[in-house]
Amino acid sequence: MEGKLIHGYEYGAMNRLSKSWNGRGGESLYIYNGLGQRMGRSINGREEDYLLDLTKPYHNLMGIYKGEECSQRFYLDGTAAAMEEVSKGKKPSGRTAFSGLHYYLQDELGSPLRVSGFRAKESAVAERNYYLTYGYDEFGNDLGEELEEAGIPNPYDGQGMEQPLGYTGYRYDEGSGTYFAQAREYLAGNGMFGAKDVLKGKGTIPETLNRYKYCFCNPLTIIDKNGMDGYYFYDPEMYSGLDSEGEEYTLDVEKIRDMDIAYLEEEYHTTIHAVAMDPTTNPNYTTFEEAWNEMNDSEEIEVVVILTHSNDNHFVTDSKINDDNKRVTTATVKREGIDQLEEKDINTLYLFGCNMGLTDRTGKDNNSLASQFYANGHMAGINEIIASDGSICHGYAGELRTLYVIPGSYHEKNEEIDGFKRYTYQNGALQVEEIDIRTYWTNLSDKGYSDSEEICSGKGKKMEKGKEKK
């Protein structure tokens, strides 16, 4: 009915939901710790407390206590794997809960579809449905409620009645009708967060300017666990104009970008922001330094990719095509310039420019752009850096990416190269190991690993890496 109260909300000074109420007279109060994590709630005077794994920023609920006793324990493996029901018997919904472990069956987004070990209110023996069952629409609305409104029998259980985990693994609060998404409440009814993001949007990434929108209205491929994002920096002129032999490049850098971002968003289940390092393509872009510093690191950034031309001393951050139809570098970040970038907490940084992980063959230590990120402990918040010892061959073979390393101008003829390498900074020391990039970037073709002549020139001297040879 128009004008009928459905839910009311009250927020505290830290932008956290502190109180909610509904039209049925229900009232809930919420308690948080200093990290902003919800530690408990009071529902119409009935209190419950939460035991959390403080080492995890999300999916960290370990137990629910009512009074001195733990009523439910949770076992997590990235998402919820099982729940232990400490006390068996009738539940408020009329279901019977068996004591012991209850196992979760989830969809690709981490939303529970089935929870084992619950007997139905009716016809349990005949139908053998000893489990809870849940349904959601694209944005997390309860499908059962939608079916009931349409006059269709509802086969689903109500969210939050027997166990708290719902859409994408968020905790569902039946009192407020919202999902607890760590920093904010998510309202599935309108596909928006209930509070504004405390961080302002970035002009270089226009889609971040709406600070309420959930996953850029793309909930089938992106989830927002705790605000972690990814970034993809690329030079749109990377394969434009003529090469050194006067021939047109044939690779499409936008196709490479789109393939990579689609893979990363599916792999990491997060939003990947494309940042074109060119003010013509991206009017909000000024310098790489500014774009890097603007990355949202309120939480750890999941993944960052830098796709550009480079050598052992600098990487290209802007270029243009001159009157002779040749690409000309107009801006770079040099080795010493890396020290001027703001420190960021990043899980994985991929440096997809040639020789950015060049192995030192002169006897000097840590002589690469990749190692410079860790110089003197700078950027120690980056968990790992992936870079190459040699020239990188980029391309595509059907629906798969081609990505591998060949010797470049810094290598002697027939000299063995290290390929891709993994850099880490542990206990104040740089650690480097050779890796097979296909174990990290799993949508890659094997093309080029048995015969690198297929796409790139063998010595890497010729500028043929922008061509896709048949």
Coordinates of C-alpha atoms in Angstrom, one line a residue:
M1 CA 0.0 0.0 0.0
E2 CA 1.2 3.5 -0.7
G3 CA 2.6 5.2 2.4
K4 CA 3.0 1.9 4.4
L5 CA 6.2 1.7 6.4
I6 CA 8.3 -1.3 5.2
H7 CA 11.7 -0.6 6.9
G8 CA 13.4 2.3 8.7
Y9 CA 17.1 2.8 9.1
E10 CA 19.4 4.8 11.4
Y11 CA 23.1 5.2 10.7
G12 CA 25.9 6.1 13.1
A13 CA 28.8 8.5 12.7
M14 CA 30.9 5.9 10.9
N15 CA 28.3 5.4 8.2
R16 CA 27.3 2.0 9.6
L17 CA 23.7 0.8 10.2
S18 CA 23.1 1.2 13.9
K19 CA 19.3 0.6 14.1
S20 CA 16.5 -0.7 11.9
W21 CA 12.8 -1.2 12.3
N22 CA 9.9 -2.4 10.3
G23 CA 6.1 -2.0 9.9
R24 CA 5.5 -5.1 12.1
G25 CA 7.0 -3.5 15.2
G26 CA 10.3 -5.3 14.9
E27 CA 13.5 -3.4 16.0
S28 CA 17.1 -4.3 15.7
L29 CA 20.3 -2.7 17.1
Y30 CA 23.7 -3.4 15.7
I31 CA 27.2 -3.5 17.4
Y32 CA 30.5 -3.0 15.7
N33 CA 34.2 -3.3 16.7
G34 CA 36.9 -0.7 15.9
L35 CA 37.5 -2.2 12.5
G36 CA 33.9 -1.6 11.5
Q37 CA 33.0 -5.3 11.6
R38 CA 29.6 -6.3 13.0
M39 CA 30.1 -8.1 16.3
G40 CA 26.4 -8.6 17.3
R41 CA 22.9 -7.4 17.2
S42 CA 19.8 -7.2 19.5
I43 CA 16.5 -8.2 17.9
N44 CA 13.5 -7.0 20.0
G45 CA 15.7 -7.3 23.1
R46 CA 17.1 -10.8 22.2
E47 CA 20.9 -10.5 21.9
E48 CA 23.3 -12.5 19.8
D49 CA 27.0 -12.1 19.5
Y50 CA 29.4 -13.0 16.6
L51 CA 32.8 -14.7 16.7
L52 CA 34.8 -13.4 13.8
D53 CA 38.1 -14.4 12.1
L54 CA 39.8 -11.0 12.4
T55 CA 42.4 -12.0 9.8
K56 CA 39.8 -12.0 7.0
P57 CA 38.1 -8.9 5.7
Y58 CA 35.0 -10.8 4.6
H59 CA 33.4 -14.3 4.8
N60 CA 34.7 -14.3 8.4
L61 CA 31.8 -15.4 10.6
M62 CA 32.9 -18.3 12.8
G63 CA 30.1 -18.6 15.3
I64 CA 26.9 -17.2 16.6
Y65 CA 26.4 -17.0 20.4
K66 CA 23.1 -16.5 22.2
G67 CA 23.9 -15.9 25.8
E68 CA 26.9 -18.0 26.9
E69 CA 26.2 -20.8 24.4
C70 CA 27.3 -21.1 20.7
S71 CA 24.3 -22.0 18.7
Q72 CA 25.9 -22.2 15.2
R73 CA 29.5 -22.6 14.1
F74 CA 30.7 -22.0 10.5
Y75 CA 33.6 -23.6 8.6
L76 CA 34.9 -21.4 5.7
D77 CA 37.0 -22.2 2.7
G78 CA 36.9 -18.9 0.8
T79 CA 33.1 -19.1 1.1
A80 CA 31.0 -21.1 3.6
A81 CA 31.6 -24.8 3.4
A82 CA 29.7 -26.1 6.4
M83 CA 27.7 -25.0 9.4
E84 CA 27.5 -26.9 12.7
E85 CA 24.1 -26.8 14.4
V86 CA 24.9 -27.1 18.1
S87 CA 21.3 -27.5 19.3
K88 CA 18.9 -29.6 17.4
G89 CA 15.1 -29.4 17.3
K90 CA 12.3 -27.3 15.9
K91 CA 13.2 -23.9 14.4
P92 CA 11.0 -20.8 14.2
S93 CA 10.0 -21.7 10.6
G94 CA 8.7 -25.1 11.6
R95 CA 11.7 -27.0 10.2
T96 CA 13.6 -29.6 12.2
A97 CA 17.4 -29.1 12.4
F98 CA 19.5 -32.2 12.9
S99 CA 22.5 -31.6 15.1
G100 CA 26.0 -31.9 13.5
L101 CA 27.3 -30.5 10.2
H102 CA 25.2 -29.0 7.5
Y103 CA 26.9 -28.6 4.1
Y104 CA 26.4 -25.7 1.7
L105 CA 25.9 -26.0 -2.1
Q106 CA 26.5 -22.7 -3.8
D107 CA 26.2 -21.2 -7.2
E108 CA 29.1 -19.4 -9.1
L109 CA 28.6 -16.2 -7.2
G110 CA 28.9 -17.9 -3.8
S111 CA 25.2 -17.8 -3.0
P112 CA 23.8 -20.8 -1.0
L113 CA 21.3 -22.8 -3.0
R114 CA 21.0 -25.8 -0.6
V115 CA 21.9 -26.5 3.0
S116 CA 21.8 -30.1 4.1
G117 CA 20.4 -31.5 7.3
F118 CA 17.0 -29.9 7.7
R119 CA 13.7 -31.7 7.5
A120 CA 10.8 -30.0 5.8
K121 CA 7.6 -29.0 7.6
E122 CA 5.5 -31.3 5.5
S123 CA 6.0 -34.4 3.3
A124 CA 9.6 -34.7 4.3
V125 CA 9.7 -38.5 4.4
A126 CA 7.8 -38.8 1.0
E127 CA 9.8 -36.1 -0.8
R128 CA 13.2 -36.8 0.9
N129 CA 14.0 -33.1 0.9
Y130 CA 16.2 -33.0 4.0
Y131 CA 17.7 -29.6 3.1
L132 CA 17.0 -25.9 3.0
T133 CA 16.6 -24.5 -0.5
Y134 CA 17.1 -20.9 -1.6
G135 CA 16.5 -18.9 -4.8
Y136 CA 17.6 -15.4 -5.8
D137 CA 17.1 -13.1 -8.8
E138 CA 20.0 -11.4 -10.5
F139 CA 20.4 -8.7 -7.8
G140 CA 19.7 -11.0 -4.8
N141 CA 16.0 -10.6 -4.2
D142 CA 14.3 -13.5 -2.6
L143 CA 12.7 -15.5 -5.5
G144 CA 10.2 -17.1 -3.1
E145 CA 8.7 -13.7 -2.2
E146 CA 8.5 -12.8 -5.9
L147 CA 6.7 -16.0 -6.7
E148 CA 4.2 -15.5 -3.9
E149 CA 3.4 -12.0 -5.1
A150 CA 2.7 -13.5 -8.5
G151 CA 0.4 -16.2 -7.0
I152 CA 2.8 -19.0 -7.7
P153 CA 3.6 -21.7 -5.1
N154 CA 6.8 -20.9 -3.3
P155 CA 9.3 -23.8 -3.2
Y156 CA 12.0 -21.8 -1.4
D157 CA 12.9 -21.2 2.3
G158 CA 13.0 -17.6 3.6
Q159 CA 16.5 -16.0 3.8
G160 CA 17.9 -15.5 7.3
M161 CA 15.4 -17.9 9.0
E162 CA 17.7 -20.9 9.7
Q163 CA 21.2 -19.6 8.9
P164 CA 22.4 -16.1 8.0
L165 CA 24.3 -16.5 4.8
G166 CA 22.6 -15.4 1.6
Y167 CA 23.3 -13.8 -1.8
T168 CA 27.0 -13.9 -2.8
G169 CA 27.8 -15.1 0.8
Y170 CA 26.6 -11.8 2.4
R171 CA 24.9 -12.1 5.8
Y172 CA 21.2 -11.5 5.5
D173 CA 19.4 -9.6 8.2
E174 CA 15.7 -10.4 8.3
G175 CA 15.1 -7.4 10.6
S176 CA 16.3 -4.8 8.2
G177 CA 15.8 -6.7 5.0
T178 CA 19.4 -5.9 3.9
Y179 CA 22.6 -7.8 3.3
F180 CA 25.6 -6.9 5.4
A181 CA 28.4 -6.1 2.9
Q182 CA 31.0 -5.2 5.5
A183 CA 31.4 -1.4 4.9
R184 CA 27.8 -0.9 3.9
E185 CA 24.3 -2.5 3.7
Y186 CA 23.2 -3.8 0.3
L187 CA 19.5 -3.4 -0.6
A188 CA 18.6 -6.0 -3.3
G189 CA 15.3 -4.4 -3.9
N190 CA 16.8 -1.5 -5.9
G191 CA 20.3 -2.9 -6.6
M192 CA 22.0 -0.2 -4.6
F193 CA 24.0 0.2 -1.4
G194 CA 22.2 1.8 1.5
A195 CA 25.0 4.3 2.2
K196 CA 27.3 6.3 0.0
D197 CA 30.9 5.0 -0.4
V198 CA 33.1 7.0 1.9
L199 CA 35.6 7.4 -0.9
K200 CA 34.9 9.7 -3.7
G201 CA 34.7 8.4 -7.3
K202 CA 37.6 8.9 -9.7
G203 CA 37.3 11.2 -12.7
T204 CA 39.6 8.8 -14.6
I205 CA 37.2 6.0 -14.0
P206 CA 33.7 7.5 -14.6
E207 CA 31.7 4.5 -13.5
T208 CA 32.9 5.0 -9.9
L209 CA 31.2 8.4 -9.7
N210 CA 27.9 6.8 -8.6
R211 CA 28.9 5.9 -5.1
Y212 CA 25.7 3.9 -4.4
K213 CA 25.6 1.6 -7.4
Y214 CA 26.1 -2.1 -6.9
C215 CA 28.7 -3.8 -9.2
F216 CA 28.1 -1.3 -12.0
C217 CA 24.7 -3.0 -12.6
N218 CA 26.5 -6.1 -13.8
P219 CA 25.6 -8.6 -10.9
L220 CA 25.9 -11.8 -13.0
T221 CA 29.6 -11.5 -13.5
I222 CA 30.8 -9.2 -10.7
I223 CA 30.5 -9.5 -7.0
D224 CA 31.6 -7.0 -4.3
K225 CA 32.9 -8.9 -1.4
N226 CA 34.4 -6.0 0.5
G227 CA 35.1 -3.2 -2.0
M228 CA 38.2 -4.7 -3.5
D229 CA 38.8 -3.6 -7.1
G230 CA 41.2 -4.3 -10.0
Y231 CA 42.8 -1.9 -12.5
Y232 CA 44.0 -2.4 -16.1
F233 CA 46.4 0.3 -17.4
Y234 CA 47.1 0.1 -21.1
D235 CA 48.5 2.2 -24.0
P236 CA 45.7 2.4 -26.7
E237 CA 48.4 3.3 -29.3
M238 CA 50.5 0.2 -28.4
Y239 CA 49.9 -1.5 -31.7
S240 CA 49.0 1.4 -34.0
G241 CA 50.7 2.9 -37.0
L242 CA 53.8 1.4 -38.7
D243 CA 56.4 -0.8 -37.2
S244 CA 60.2 -0.4 -37.7
E245 CA 60.0 -2.1 -41.1
G246 CA 57.2 0.2 -42.4
E247 CA 54.5 -2.4 -42.1
E248 CA 51.1 -1.9 -40.3
Y249 CA 50.6 -3.5 -37.0
T250 CA 47.8 -6.1 -37.1
L251 CA 47.1 -6.7 -33.5
D252 CA 44.0 -5.1 -31.9
V253 CA 45.0 -3.8 -28.4
E254 CA 41.3 -3.2 -27.5
K255 CA 40.6 -6.9 -28.2
I256 CA 43.5 -7.9 -25.9
R257 CA 42.2 -5.5 -23.3
D258 CA 38.6 -6.8 -23.5
M259 CA 39.8 -10.5 -23.4
D260 CA 42.0 -9.8 -20.4
I261 CA 39.3 -7.8 -18.4
A262 CA 36.7 -10.5 -19.1
Y263 CA 39.0 -13.1 -17.8
L264 CA 40.1 -11.2 -14.7
E265 CA 36.5 -10.3 -13.7
E266 CA 35.5 -13.9 -14.0
E267 CA 38.6 -15.1 -12.2
Y268 CA 38.6 -12.6 -9.3
H269 CA 34.8 -11.9 -9.2
T270 CA 35.5 -8.2 -8.9
T271 CA 35.3 -5.1 -11.0
I272 CA 38.3 -4.3 -13.3
H273 CA 38.6 -0.7 -14.2
A274 CA 40.2 0.0 -17.6
V275 CA 42.5 3.0 -17.6
A276 CA 43.6 4.2 -21.1
M277 CA 46.9 5.9 -20.8
D278 CA 46.1 8.5 -23.4
P279 CA 44.2 11.9 -22.9
T280 CA 42.6 11.6 -26.3
T281 CA 41.0 8.2 -25.6
N282 CA 40.6 9.0 -21.9
P283 CA 40.0 12.8 -21.4
N284 CA 40.3 12.3 -17.6
Y285 CA 43.9 10.9 -17.9
T286 CA 46.7 13.3 -17.3
T287 CA 49.7 11.3 -16.0
F288 CA 50.3 7.7 -15.0
E289 CA 51.4 8.9 -11.6
E290 CA 48.1 10.6 -10.9
A291 CA 46.1 7.7 -12.2
W292 CA 48.1 5.2 -10.1
N293 CA 47.7 7.4 -7.0
E294 CA 44.0 7.6 -7.5
M295 CA 43.5 3.9 -7.3
N296 CA 41.0 3.1 -4.5
D297 CA 43.0 1.3 -1.8
S298 CA 40.6 1.6 1.1
E299 CA 40.9 -2.2 1.0
E300 CA 43.6 -4.3 -0.7
I301 CA 43.4 -4.0 -4.5
E302 CA 42.9 -7.5 -6.0
V303 CA 44.9 -7.2 -9.2
V304 CA 46.6 -4.5 -11.3
V305 CA 47.8 -5.0 -14.9
I306 CA 50.1 -2.6 -16.8
L307 CA 50.1 -3.4 -20.6
T308 CA 52.5 -1.2 -22.5
H309 CA 55.9 -1.0 -24.3
S310 CA 58.9 -0.9 -22.0
N311 CA 62.7 -1.6 -21.7
D312 CA 64.9 -2.2 -18.7
N313 CA 64.9 1.5 -17.7
H314 CA 61.3 2.8 -18.2
F315 CA 57.8 1.9 -19.3
V316 CA 55.6 4.0 -21.7
T317 CA 52.7 5.8 -20.2
D318 CA 51.5 7.8 -23.2
S319 CA 52.2 7.8 -26.9
K320 CA 50.8 9.2 -30.2
I321 CA 50.9 8.6 -33.9
N322 CA 53.0 11.2 -35.8
D323 CA 52.6 12.5 -39.4
D324 CA 54.6 9.6 -40.7
N325 CA 52.1 7.1 -39.1
K326 CA 54.6 5.9 -36.6
R327 CA 54.1 5.6 -32.8
V328 CA 56.1 8.2 -30.8
T329 CA 56.5 7.9 -27.0
T330 CA 55.4 11.1 -25.2
A331 CA 55.6 10.1 -21.6
T332 CA 57.3 7.4 -19.5
V333 CA 57.9 6.3 -15.9
K334 CA 61.6 5.7 -15.4
R335 CA 63.2 3.5 -12.8
E336 CA 63.7 6.3 -10.3
G337 CA 60.2 7.5 -10.9
I338 CA 58.7 4.3 -9.4
D339 CA 59.9 5.5 -6.0
Q340 CA 57.7 8.5 -6.3
L341 CA 54.5 6.5 -6.8
E342 CA 52.2 6.2 -3.7
E343 CA 52.4 2.9 -1.9
K344 CA 49.5 0.6 -2.6
D345 CA 48.2 -2.6 -1.1
I346 CA 47.9 -4.9 -4.1
N347 CA 47.5 -8.7 -4.2
T348 CA 49.0 -9.2 -7.7
L349 CA 50.7 -6.7 -10.0
Y350 CA 51.2 -7.9 -13.6
L351 CA 53.9 -5.9 -15.5
F352 CA 53.1 -6.9 -19.2
G353 CA 55.8 -4.8 -20.8
C354 CA 59.0 -6.2 -22.4
N355 CA 62.0 -6.7 -20.1
M356 CA 60.3 -5.3 -17.0
G357 CA 61.7 -8.3 -15.1
L358 CA 65.0 -8.4 -16.9
T359 CA 67.5 -10.7 -15.2
D360 CA 70.7 -9.0 -14.2
R361 CA 73.6 -10.5 -16.1
T362 CA 76.2 -7.9 -15.0
G363 CA 76.6 -8.8 -11.4
K364 CA 74.5 -6.0 -10.0
D365 CA 71.7 -6.8 -7.7
N366 CA 67.9 -6.3 -8.3
N367 CA 68.5 -4.6 -11.7
S368 CA 64.9 -4.5 -13.1
L369 CA 61.8 -2.3 -13.1
A370 CA 59.9 -5.0 -11.2
S371 CA 62.4 -5.1 -8.4
Q372 CA 62.4 -1.3 -8.2
F373 CA 58.9 -1.4 -6.8
Y374 CA 60.3 -3.2 -3.8
A375 CA 63.5 -1.1 -3.5
N376 CA 64.2 -0.2 0.1
G377 CA 60.9 -1.7 1.2
H378 CA 58.9 0.7 -1.0
M379 CA 55.6 -0.9 -2.2
A380 CA 56.1 -3.7 0.4
G381 CA 52.2 -3.8 0.4
I382 CA 52.3 -5.5 -3.0
N383 CA 52.0 -9.3 -2.4
E384 CA 53.6 -10.4 -5.7
I385 CA 54.8 -8.9 -9.0
I386 CA 54.8 -10.9 -12.2
A387 CA 57.2 -9.6 -14.9
S388 CA 59.3 -11.0 -17.8
D389 CA 63.0 -11.5 -18.6
G390 CA 62.7 -10.8 -22.3
S391 CA 60.3 -9.6 -24.9
I392 CA 56.6 -10.4 -24.4
C393 CA 54.6 -11.7 -27.3
H394 CA 51.0 -10.6 -27.0
G395 CA 48.2 -11.9 -29.2
Y396 CA 45.1 -14.1 -29.5
A397 CA 44.3 -17.5 -30.9
G398 CA 40.6 -17.9 -31.3
E399 CA 39.0 -17.3 -27.9
L400 CA 42.3 -17.7 -26.0
R401 CA 45.1 -15.2 -25.4
T402 CA 48.7 -15.8 -26.4
L403 CA 51.3 -14.6 -24.0
Y404 CA 54.9 -15.7 -23.8
V405 CA 58.5 -14.5 -23.7
I406 CA 61.3 -14.6 -26.2
P407 CA 64.9 -13.3 -26.2
G408 CA 65.2 -9.6 -26.8
S409 CA 67.9 -7.1 -27.6
Y410 CA 69.3 -7.4 -24.1
H411 CA 70.2 -11.1 -24.7
E412 CA 73.1 -12.7 -26.5
K413 CA 72.2 -14.9 -29.5
N414 CA 70.7 -18.2 -28.4
E415 CA 71.0 -17.1 -24.8
E416 CA 68.6 -18.9 -22.4
I417 CA 66.1 -16.6 -20.8
D418 CA 64.1 -16.9 -17.6
G419 CA 60.7 -16.2 -19.1
F420 CA 58.1 -14.9 -16.6
K421 CA 59.3 -14.4 -13.0
R422 CA 57.5 -13.8 -9.7
Y423 CA 58.9 -11.2 -7.3
T424 CA 58.0 -11.0 -3.7
Y425 CA 59.3 -9.1 -0.7
Q426 CA 59.6 -11.2 2.4
N427 CA 61.2 -10.4 5.8
G428 CA 62.9 -7.4 4.3
A429 CA 64.4 -9.3 1.4
L430 CA 63.6 -9.6 -2.3
Q431 CA 62.7 -13.1 -3.5
V432 CA 62.6 -14.0 -7.2
E433 CA 61.5 -17.3 -8.8
E434 CA 60.8 -18.5 -12.4
I435 CA 57.2 -19.4 -13.1
D436 CA 55.0 -20.7 -15.9
I437 CA 52.6 -17.9 -16.5
R438 CA 49.9 -20.4 -17.6
T439 CA 49.5 -21.4 -14.0
Y440 CA 48.6 -17.8 -13.1
W441 CA 46.7 -16.7 -16.3
T442 CA 44.7 -19.8 -17.1
N443 CA 43.0 -18.6 -20.3
L444 CA 46.2 -18.8 -22.3
S445 CA 46.8 -20.8 -25.5
D446 CA 49.8 -23.1 -25.6
K447 CA 50.7 -21.5 -28.9
G448 CA 54.2 -20.2 -28.8
Y449 CA 55.5 -22.4 -26.0
S450 CA 56.6 -25.2 -28.4
D451 CA 57.6 -22.9 -31.3
S452 CA 58.0 -19.2 -30.5
E453 CA 58.6 -18.4 -34.2
E454 CA 54.8 -18.7 -34.8
I455 CA 54.1 -15.2 -33.6
C456 CA 57.3 -13.3 -32.8
S457 CA 60.7 -13.1 -34.5
G458 CA 63.0 -15.5 -32.8
K459 CA 65.6 -12.9 -31.6
G460 CA 63.1 -10.3 -30.7
K461 CA 65.1 -7.7 -32.6
K462 CA 62.4 -7.0 -35.1
M463 CA 59.3 -5.2 -34.2
E464 CA 57.0 -8.1 -35.1
K465 CA 55.4 -8.6 -31.8
G466 CA 52.4 -6.5 -32.9
K467 CA 51.6 -8.8 -35.7
E468 CA 49.6 -12.0 -35.7
K469 CA 51.4 -14.4 -38.0
K470 CA 49.4 -17.3 -39.4

